[in-house]
Short mmCIF file of C-alpha atoms in Angstrom, two decimals:
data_model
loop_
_atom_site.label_atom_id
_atom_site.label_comp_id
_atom_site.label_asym_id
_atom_site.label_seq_id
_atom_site.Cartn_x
_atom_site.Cartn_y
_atom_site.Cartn_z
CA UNK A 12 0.00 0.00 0.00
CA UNK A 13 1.25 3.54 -0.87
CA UNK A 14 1.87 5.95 2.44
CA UNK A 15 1.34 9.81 1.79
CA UNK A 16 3.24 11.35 4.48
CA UNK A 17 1.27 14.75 3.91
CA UNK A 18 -1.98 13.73 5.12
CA UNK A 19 -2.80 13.42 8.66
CA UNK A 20 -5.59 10.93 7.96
CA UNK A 21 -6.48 8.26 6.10
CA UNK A 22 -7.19 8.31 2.48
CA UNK A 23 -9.08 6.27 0.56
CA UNK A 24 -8.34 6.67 -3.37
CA UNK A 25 -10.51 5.08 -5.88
CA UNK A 26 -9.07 3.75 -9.10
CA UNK A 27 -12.10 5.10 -10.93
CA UNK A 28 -12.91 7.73 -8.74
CA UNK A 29 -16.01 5.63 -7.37
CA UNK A 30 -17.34 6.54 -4.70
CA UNK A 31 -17.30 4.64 -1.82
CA UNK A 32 -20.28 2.72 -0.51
CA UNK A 33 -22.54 4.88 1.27
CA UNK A 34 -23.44 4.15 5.06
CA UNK A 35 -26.86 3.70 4.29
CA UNK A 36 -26.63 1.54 1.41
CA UNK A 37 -27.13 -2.38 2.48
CA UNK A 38 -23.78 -4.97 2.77
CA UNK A 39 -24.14 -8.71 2.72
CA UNK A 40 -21.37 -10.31 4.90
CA UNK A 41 -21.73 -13.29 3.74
CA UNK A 42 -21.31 -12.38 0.14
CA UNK A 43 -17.43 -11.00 1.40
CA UNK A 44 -16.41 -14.39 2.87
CA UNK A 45 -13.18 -15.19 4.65
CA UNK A 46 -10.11 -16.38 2.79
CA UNK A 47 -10.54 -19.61 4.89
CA UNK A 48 -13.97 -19.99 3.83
CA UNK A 49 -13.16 -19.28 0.70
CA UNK A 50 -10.33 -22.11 0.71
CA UNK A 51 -12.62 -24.43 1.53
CA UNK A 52 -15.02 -23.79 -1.30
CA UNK A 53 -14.85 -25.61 -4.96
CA UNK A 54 -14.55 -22.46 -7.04
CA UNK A 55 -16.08 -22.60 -10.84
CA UNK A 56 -16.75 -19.89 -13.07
CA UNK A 57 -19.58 -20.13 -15.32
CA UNK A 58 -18.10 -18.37 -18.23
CA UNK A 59 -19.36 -20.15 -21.88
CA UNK A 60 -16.19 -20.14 -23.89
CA UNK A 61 -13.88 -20.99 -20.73
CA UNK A 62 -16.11 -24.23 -20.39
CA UNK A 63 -16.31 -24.86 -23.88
CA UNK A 64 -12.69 -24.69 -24.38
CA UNK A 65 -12.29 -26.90 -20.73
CA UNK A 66 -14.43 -29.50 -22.16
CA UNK A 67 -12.27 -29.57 -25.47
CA UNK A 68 -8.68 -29.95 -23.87
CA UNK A 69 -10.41 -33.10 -22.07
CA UNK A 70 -11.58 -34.22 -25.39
CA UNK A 71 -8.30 -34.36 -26.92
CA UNK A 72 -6.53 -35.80 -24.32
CA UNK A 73 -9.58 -38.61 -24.46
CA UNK A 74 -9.00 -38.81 -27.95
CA UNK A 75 -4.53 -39.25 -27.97
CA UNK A 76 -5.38 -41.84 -25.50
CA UNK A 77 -7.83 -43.61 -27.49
CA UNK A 78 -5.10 -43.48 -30.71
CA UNK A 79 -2.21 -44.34 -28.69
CA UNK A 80 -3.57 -47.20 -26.76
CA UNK A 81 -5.76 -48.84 -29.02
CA UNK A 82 -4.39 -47.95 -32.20
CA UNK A 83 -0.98 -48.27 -31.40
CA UNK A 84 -0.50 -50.08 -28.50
CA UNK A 85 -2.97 -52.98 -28.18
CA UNK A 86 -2.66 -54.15 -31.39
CA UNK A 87 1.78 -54.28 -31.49
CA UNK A 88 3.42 -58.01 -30.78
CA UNK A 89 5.53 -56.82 -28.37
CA UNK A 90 4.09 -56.87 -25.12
CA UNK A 91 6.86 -55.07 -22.96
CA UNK A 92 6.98 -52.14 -25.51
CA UNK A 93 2.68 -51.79 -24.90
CA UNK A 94 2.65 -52.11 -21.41
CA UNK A 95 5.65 -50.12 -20.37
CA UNK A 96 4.61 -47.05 -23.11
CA UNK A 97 0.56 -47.56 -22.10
CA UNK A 98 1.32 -46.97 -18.03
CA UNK A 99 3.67 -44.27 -18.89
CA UNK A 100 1.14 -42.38 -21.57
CA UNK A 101 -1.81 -42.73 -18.95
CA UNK A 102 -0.18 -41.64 -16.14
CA UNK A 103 1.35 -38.87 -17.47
CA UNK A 104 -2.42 -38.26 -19.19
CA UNK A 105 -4.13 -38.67 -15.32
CA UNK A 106 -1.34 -35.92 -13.89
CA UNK A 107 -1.92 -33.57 -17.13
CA UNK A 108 -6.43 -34.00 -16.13
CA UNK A 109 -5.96 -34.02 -12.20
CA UNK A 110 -3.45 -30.61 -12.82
CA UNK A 111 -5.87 -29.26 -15.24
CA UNK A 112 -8.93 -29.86 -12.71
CA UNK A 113 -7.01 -28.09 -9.73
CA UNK A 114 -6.27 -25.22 -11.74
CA UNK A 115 -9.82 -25.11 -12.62
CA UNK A 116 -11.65 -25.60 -9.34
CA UNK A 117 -8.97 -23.81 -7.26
CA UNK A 118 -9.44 -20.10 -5.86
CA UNK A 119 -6.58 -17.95 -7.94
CA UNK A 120 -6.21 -15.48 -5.01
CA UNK A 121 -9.76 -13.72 -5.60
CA UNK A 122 -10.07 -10.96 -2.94
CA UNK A 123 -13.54 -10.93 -1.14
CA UNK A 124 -16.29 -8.72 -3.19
CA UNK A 125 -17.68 -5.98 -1.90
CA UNK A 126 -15.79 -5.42 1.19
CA UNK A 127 -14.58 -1.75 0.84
CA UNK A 128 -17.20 -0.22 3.47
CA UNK A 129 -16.29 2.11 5.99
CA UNK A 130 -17.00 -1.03 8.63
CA UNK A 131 -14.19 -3.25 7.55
CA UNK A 132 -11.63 0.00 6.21
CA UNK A 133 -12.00 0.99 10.53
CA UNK A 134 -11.14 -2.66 11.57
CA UNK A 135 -7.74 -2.23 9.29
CA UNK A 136 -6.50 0.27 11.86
CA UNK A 137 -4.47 1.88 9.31
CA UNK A 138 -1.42 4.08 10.09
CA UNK A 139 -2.07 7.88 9.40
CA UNK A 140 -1.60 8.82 5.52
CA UNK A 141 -1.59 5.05 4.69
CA UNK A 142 -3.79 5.48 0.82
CA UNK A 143 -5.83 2.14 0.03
CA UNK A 144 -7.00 1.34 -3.35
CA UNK A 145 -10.56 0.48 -4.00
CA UNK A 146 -11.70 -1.38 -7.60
CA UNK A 147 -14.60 0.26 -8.55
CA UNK A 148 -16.06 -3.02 -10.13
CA UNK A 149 -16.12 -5.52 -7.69
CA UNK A 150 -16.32 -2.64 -4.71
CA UNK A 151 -13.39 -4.40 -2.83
CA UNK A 152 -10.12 -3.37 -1.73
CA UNK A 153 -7.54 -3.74 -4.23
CA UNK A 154 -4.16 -5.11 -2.52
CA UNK A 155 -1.17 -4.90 -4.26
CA UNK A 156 -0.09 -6.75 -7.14
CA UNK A 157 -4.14 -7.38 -7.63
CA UNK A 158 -5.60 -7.12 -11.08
CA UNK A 159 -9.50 -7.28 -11.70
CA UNK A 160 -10.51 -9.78 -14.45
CA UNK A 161 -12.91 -8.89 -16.37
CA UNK A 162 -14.56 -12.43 -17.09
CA UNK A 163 -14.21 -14.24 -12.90
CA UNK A 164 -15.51 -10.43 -11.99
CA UNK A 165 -12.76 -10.42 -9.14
CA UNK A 166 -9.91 -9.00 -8.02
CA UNK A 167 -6.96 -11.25 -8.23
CA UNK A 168 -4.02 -11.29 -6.44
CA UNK A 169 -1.08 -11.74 -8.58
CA UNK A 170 -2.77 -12.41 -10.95
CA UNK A 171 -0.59 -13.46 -14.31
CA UNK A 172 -3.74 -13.86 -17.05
CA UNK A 173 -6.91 -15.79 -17.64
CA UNK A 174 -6.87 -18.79 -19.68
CA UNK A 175 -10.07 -20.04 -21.09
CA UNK A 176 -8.38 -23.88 -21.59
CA UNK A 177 -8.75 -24.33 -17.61
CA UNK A 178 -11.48 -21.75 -17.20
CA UNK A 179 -10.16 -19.89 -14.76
CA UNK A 180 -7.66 -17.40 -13.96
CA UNK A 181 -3.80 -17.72 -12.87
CA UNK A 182 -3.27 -16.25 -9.90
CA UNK A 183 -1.75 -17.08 -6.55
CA UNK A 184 -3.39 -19.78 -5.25
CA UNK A 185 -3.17 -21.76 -8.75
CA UNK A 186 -0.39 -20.80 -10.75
CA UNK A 187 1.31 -24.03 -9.63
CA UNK A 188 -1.28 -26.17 -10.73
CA UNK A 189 -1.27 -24.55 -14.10
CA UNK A 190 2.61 -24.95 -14.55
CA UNK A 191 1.89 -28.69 -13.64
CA UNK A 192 -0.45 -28.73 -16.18
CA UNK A 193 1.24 -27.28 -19.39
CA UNK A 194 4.18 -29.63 -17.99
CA UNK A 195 2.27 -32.64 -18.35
CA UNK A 196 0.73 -32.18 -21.44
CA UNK A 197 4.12 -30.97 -23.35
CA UNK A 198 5.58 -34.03 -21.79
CA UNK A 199 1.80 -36.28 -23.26
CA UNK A 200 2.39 -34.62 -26.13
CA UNK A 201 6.17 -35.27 -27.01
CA UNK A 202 5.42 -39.12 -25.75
CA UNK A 203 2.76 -39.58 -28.42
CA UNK A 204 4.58 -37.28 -31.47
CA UNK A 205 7.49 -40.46 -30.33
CA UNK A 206 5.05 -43.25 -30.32
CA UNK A 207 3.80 -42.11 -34.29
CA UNK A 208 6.94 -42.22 -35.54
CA UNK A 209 7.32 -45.70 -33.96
CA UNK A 210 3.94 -46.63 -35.36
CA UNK A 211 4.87 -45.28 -38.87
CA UNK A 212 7.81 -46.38 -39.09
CA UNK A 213 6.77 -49.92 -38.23
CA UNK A 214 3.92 -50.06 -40.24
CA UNK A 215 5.57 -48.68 -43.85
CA UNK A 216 8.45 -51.63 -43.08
CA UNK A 217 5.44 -53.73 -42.54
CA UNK A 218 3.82 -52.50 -45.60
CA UNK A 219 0.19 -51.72 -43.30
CA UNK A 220 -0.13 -55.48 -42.69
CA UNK A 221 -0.89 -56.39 -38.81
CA UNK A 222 -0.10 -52.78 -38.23
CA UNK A 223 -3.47 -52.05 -36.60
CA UNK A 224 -6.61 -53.50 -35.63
CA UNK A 225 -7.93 -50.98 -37.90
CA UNK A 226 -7.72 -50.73 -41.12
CA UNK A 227 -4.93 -48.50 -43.23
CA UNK A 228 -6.86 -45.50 -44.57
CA UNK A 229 -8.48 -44.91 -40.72
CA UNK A 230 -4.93 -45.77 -38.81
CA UNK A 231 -3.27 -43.13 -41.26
CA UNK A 232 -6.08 -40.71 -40.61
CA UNK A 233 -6.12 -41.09 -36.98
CA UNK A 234 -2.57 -41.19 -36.77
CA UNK A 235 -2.11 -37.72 -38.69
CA UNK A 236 -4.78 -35.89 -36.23
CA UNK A 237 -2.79 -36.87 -33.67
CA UNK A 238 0.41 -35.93 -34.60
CA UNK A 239 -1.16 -32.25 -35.72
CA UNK A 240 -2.81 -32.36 -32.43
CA UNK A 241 0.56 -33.35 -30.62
CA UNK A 242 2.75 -30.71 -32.33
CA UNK A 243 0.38 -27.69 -31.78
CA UNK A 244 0.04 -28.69 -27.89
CA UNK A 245 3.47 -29.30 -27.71
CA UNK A 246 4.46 -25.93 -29.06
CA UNK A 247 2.01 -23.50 -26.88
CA UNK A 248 2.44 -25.52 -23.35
CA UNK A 249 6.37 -26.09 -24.00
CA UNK A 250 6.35 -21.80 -24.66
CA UNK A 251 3.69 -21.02 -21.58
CA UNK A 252 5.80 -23.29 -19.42
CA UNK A 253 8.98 -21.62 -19.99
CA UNK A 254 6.91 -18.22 -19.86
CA UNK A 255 5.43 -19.08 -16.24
CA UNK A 256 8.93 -20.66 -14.84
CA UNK A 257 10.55 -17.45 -16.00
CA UNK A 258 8.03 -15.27 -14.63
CA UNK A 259 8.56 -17.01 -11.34
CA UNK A 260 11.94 -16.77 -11.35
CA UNK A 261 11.72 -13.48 -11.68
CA UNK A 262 8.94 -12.74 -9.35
CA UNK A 263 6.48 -10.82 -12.25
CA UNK A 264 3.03 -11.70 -13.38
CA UNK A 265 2.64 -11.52 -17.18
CA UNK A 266 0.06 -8.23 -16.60
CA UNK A 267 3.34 -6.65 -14.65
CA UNK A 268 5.82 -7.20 -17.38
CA UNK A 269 3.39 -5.82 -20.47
CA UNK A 270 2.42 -3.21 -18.18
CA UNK A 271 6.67 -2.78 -17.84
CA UNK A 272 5.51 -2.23 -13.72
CA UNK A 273 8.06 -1.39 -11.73
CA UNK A 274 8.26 -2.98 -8.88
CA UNK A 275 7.55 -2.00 -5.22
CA UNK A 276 7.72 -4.89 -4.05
CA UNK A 277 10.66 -6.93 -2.33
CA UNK A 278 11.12 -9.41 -5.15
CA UNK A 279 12.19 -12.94 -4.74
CA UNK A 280 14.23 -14.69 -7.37
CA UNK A 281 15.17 -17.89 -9.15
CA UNK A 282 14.65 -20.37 -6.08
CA UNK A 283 13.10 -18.43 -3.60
CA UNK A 284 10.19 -17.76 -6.23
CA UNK A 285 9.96 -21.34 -7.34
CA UNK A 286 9.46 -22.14 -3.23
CA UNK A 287 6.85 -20.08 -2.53
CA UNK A 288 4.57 -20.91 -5.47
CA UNK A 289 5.27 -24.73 -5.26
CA UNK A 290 6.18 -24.68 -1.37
CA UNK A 291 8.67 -25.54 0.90
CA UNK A 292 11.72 -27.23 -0.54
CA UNK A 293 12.09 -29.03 -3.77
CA UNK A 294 10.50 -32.73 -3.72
CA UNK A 295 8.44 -34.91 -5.34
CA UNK A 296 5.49 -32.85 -3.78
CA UNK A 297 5.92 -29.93 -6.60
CA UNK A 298 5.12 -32.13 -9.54
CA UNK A 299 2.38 -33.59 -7.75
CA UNK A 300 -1.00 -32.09 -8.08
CA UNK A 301 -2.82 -33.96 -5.32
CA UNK A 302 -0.73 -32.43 -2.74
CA UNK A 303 -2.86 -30.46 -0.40
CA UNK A 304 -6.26 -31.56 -2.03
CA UNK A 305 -8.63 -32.61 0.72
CA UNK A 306 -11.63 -34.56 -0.62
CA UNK A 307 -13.83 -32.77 1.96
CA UNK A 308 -13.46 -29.57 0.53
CA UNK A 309 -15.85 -31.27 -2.48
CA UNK A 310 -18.59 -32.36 -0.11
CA UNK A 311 -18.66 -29.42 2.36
CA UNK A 312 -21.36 -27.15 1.71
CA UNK A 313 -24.53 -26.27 3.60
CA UNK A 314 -26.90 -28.55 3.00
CA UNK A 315 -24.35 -31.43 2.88
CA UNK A 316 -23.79 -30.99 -1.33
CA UNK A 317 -20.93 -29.37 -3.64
CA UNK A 318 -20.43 -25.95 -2.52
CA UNK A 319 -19.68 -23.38 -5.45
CA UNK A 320 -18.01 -20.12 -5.47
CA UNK A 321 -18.61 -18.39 -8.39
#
C-alpha cells in the first residue's frame, strides 16, 4: 500500500474515482467471505467459452489416449513395448487432467467482493496517511499486485492472465497447478509425437499389414490428427511453461511485465520464487497435483452438497 506522508488521515483513493459505498446503502457479509472460507469452497466460473474450451482440452486428451492405446499399443506383438509405453502415456495423461482440474476448481487469489465499506476499512487500523485502493467493479479493496478480471468479476491477487483452456484465472493460489499442467501435457504430447513415428515407421516396413486393428486408410487418418494435435500442444504448453517458470523466477506476473511495472515490491528470485509458489523445498510434492487436495473440501457445503463459489 502507498503511504502519503502529507496527510494526517487516512485516504481512501478510488481507481475510478467511485465513490465509496454509502453508510446507508445495504452490505451482505456473507457475500465478502473469509479467505478460509473461501479455501474451503470448490470455485467454478460459469463463463461459456472458458467451459467450452475446458471440455475440449479433455476431449483431446480422451481422444490421444484412445489413438495411442488402441491404435498403437494394443494391437503391437511386443508386449513389454505396450505395457511399459501404455502406463507411462496414462499416467502422465491422469497428472496432465488431475493438474488441469485443480487449476480449474482452485481459488486464484480472488479478494472478497464488496468489502470496501467504511466497517471493515476501521477494523484495518491503518497508520495515518496510509492510501488504500478500492476497484470500482467488484467494490473491494484492491491489494497490491491485484488485477480485476474482467470475465471471474474479481480481483486477483497476482494475478498473471486468464486462460479459457482451464477456465479460470492464474493467480496465486493456482499458478502451480497450471505450470503442472502445461508440464504434463508438453511431456503427453512429445510421448505420443514419439510413439507415431514408432507406429509409422513400423507399419511402412510392414507395408500396413498387422499394423493395426484398424484398417490403413483410418490408422493413417487417426494417426495424422494426432500428430497435428501433438505438435500444436506441444508448441504452446512447452512456450507457456517456460513463460510461467521465468516469470517465477523473476517474481512478475505476465500483466506486470506488459504493463513494464516497476516494482515495489521486495522481489524474490530464481529459487526463492519457485518455493513459494510450489512450497517448501524441492520434492516430489511440486510435480504432484494432489498435494494439499482434501476430498472434503468437495462435499462441504450447507446442506451437505458441492459448494460453489462463483
Amino acid at each position: 500500500l502507498m503511504l502519503i506522508l502529507l496527510s494526517s488521515g487516512h485516504r481512501f483513493r478510488d481507481v475510478e474515482h467511485h465513490p465509496l459505498l454509502a453508510d446507508n446503502e445495504s452490505y451482505d457479509s456473507s457475500s465478502s467471505s473469509s479467505e478460509a472460507d473461501m479455501a474451503e469452497r470448490v470455485w467454478f466460473i460459469k463463463d461459456g467459452c472458458g467451459m467450452v474450451c475446458a471440455i475440449m482440452t479433455w476431449l483431446l486428451v480422451v481422444y490421444a489416449d484412445f489413438v495411442v492405446t488402441f491404435v498403437m499399443l494394443l494391437p503391437s506383438k511386443d508386449f513389454w513395448y505396450s505395457v511399459i509405453n501404455g502406463v507411462l502415456f496414462n499416467c502422465l495423461a491422469v497428472l496432465a487432467l488431475s493438474s488441469h482440474l485443480r487449476t480449474m476448481l482452485t481459488d486464484p487469489g480472488a479478494v472478497p467482493k464488496g468489502n470496501a465499506t467504511k466497517e471493515y476499512m476501521d477494523n484495518l487500523q491503518l497508520k495515518p496517511g496510509e492510501v488504500i485502493y478500492k476497484c470500482p467493479k467488484c467494490c473491494s479493496i484492491k491489494p497490491e499486485r491485484a488485477h480485476h478480471c474482467s470475465i471471474c468479476k474479481r480481483c486477483i491477487r497476482k494475478m498473471d492472465h486468464h486462460c479459457p483452456w482451464v477456465n479460470n484465472c492464474v493467480g496465486e493460489k493456482n499458478q502451480r497447478f497450471f505450470v503442472l499442467f502445461t508440464m504434463y501435457i508438453a511431456l503427453i504430447s512429445a510421448h505420443a509425437l514419439v510413439l507415431c513415428g514408432f507406429q509409422f515407421f513400423s507399419c511402412v516396413r510392414g507395408q500396413w499389414t498387422e499394423c493395426s486393428d484398424f484398417s490403413p486408410p483410418v490408422t493413417v487418418i487417426l494417426m495424422i490428427f494426432l500428430c497435428l494435435e501433438g505438435f500444436l500442444f506441444l508448441t504452446f504448453t512447452a512456450v507457456m511453461f517456460g513463460t510461467q517458470i521465468h516469470s517465477i523466477c523473476n517474481d512478475e506476473t505476465e500483466i506486470e511485465r506488459l504493463k513494464s511495472e516497476k516494482p515495489t515490491w521486495e522481489r524474490r528470485l530464481r529459487w526463492e520464487g519457485m518455493k513459494s509458489v510450489f512450497g517448501g523445498q524441492p520434492s516430489l510434492l511440486w510435480i504432484n497435483p494432489f498435494a494439499g487436495f482434501r476430498i472434503r473440501r468437495l462435499l462441504r457445503g450447507k446442506k451437505g452438497g458441492p459448494e460453489f463459489a462463483v
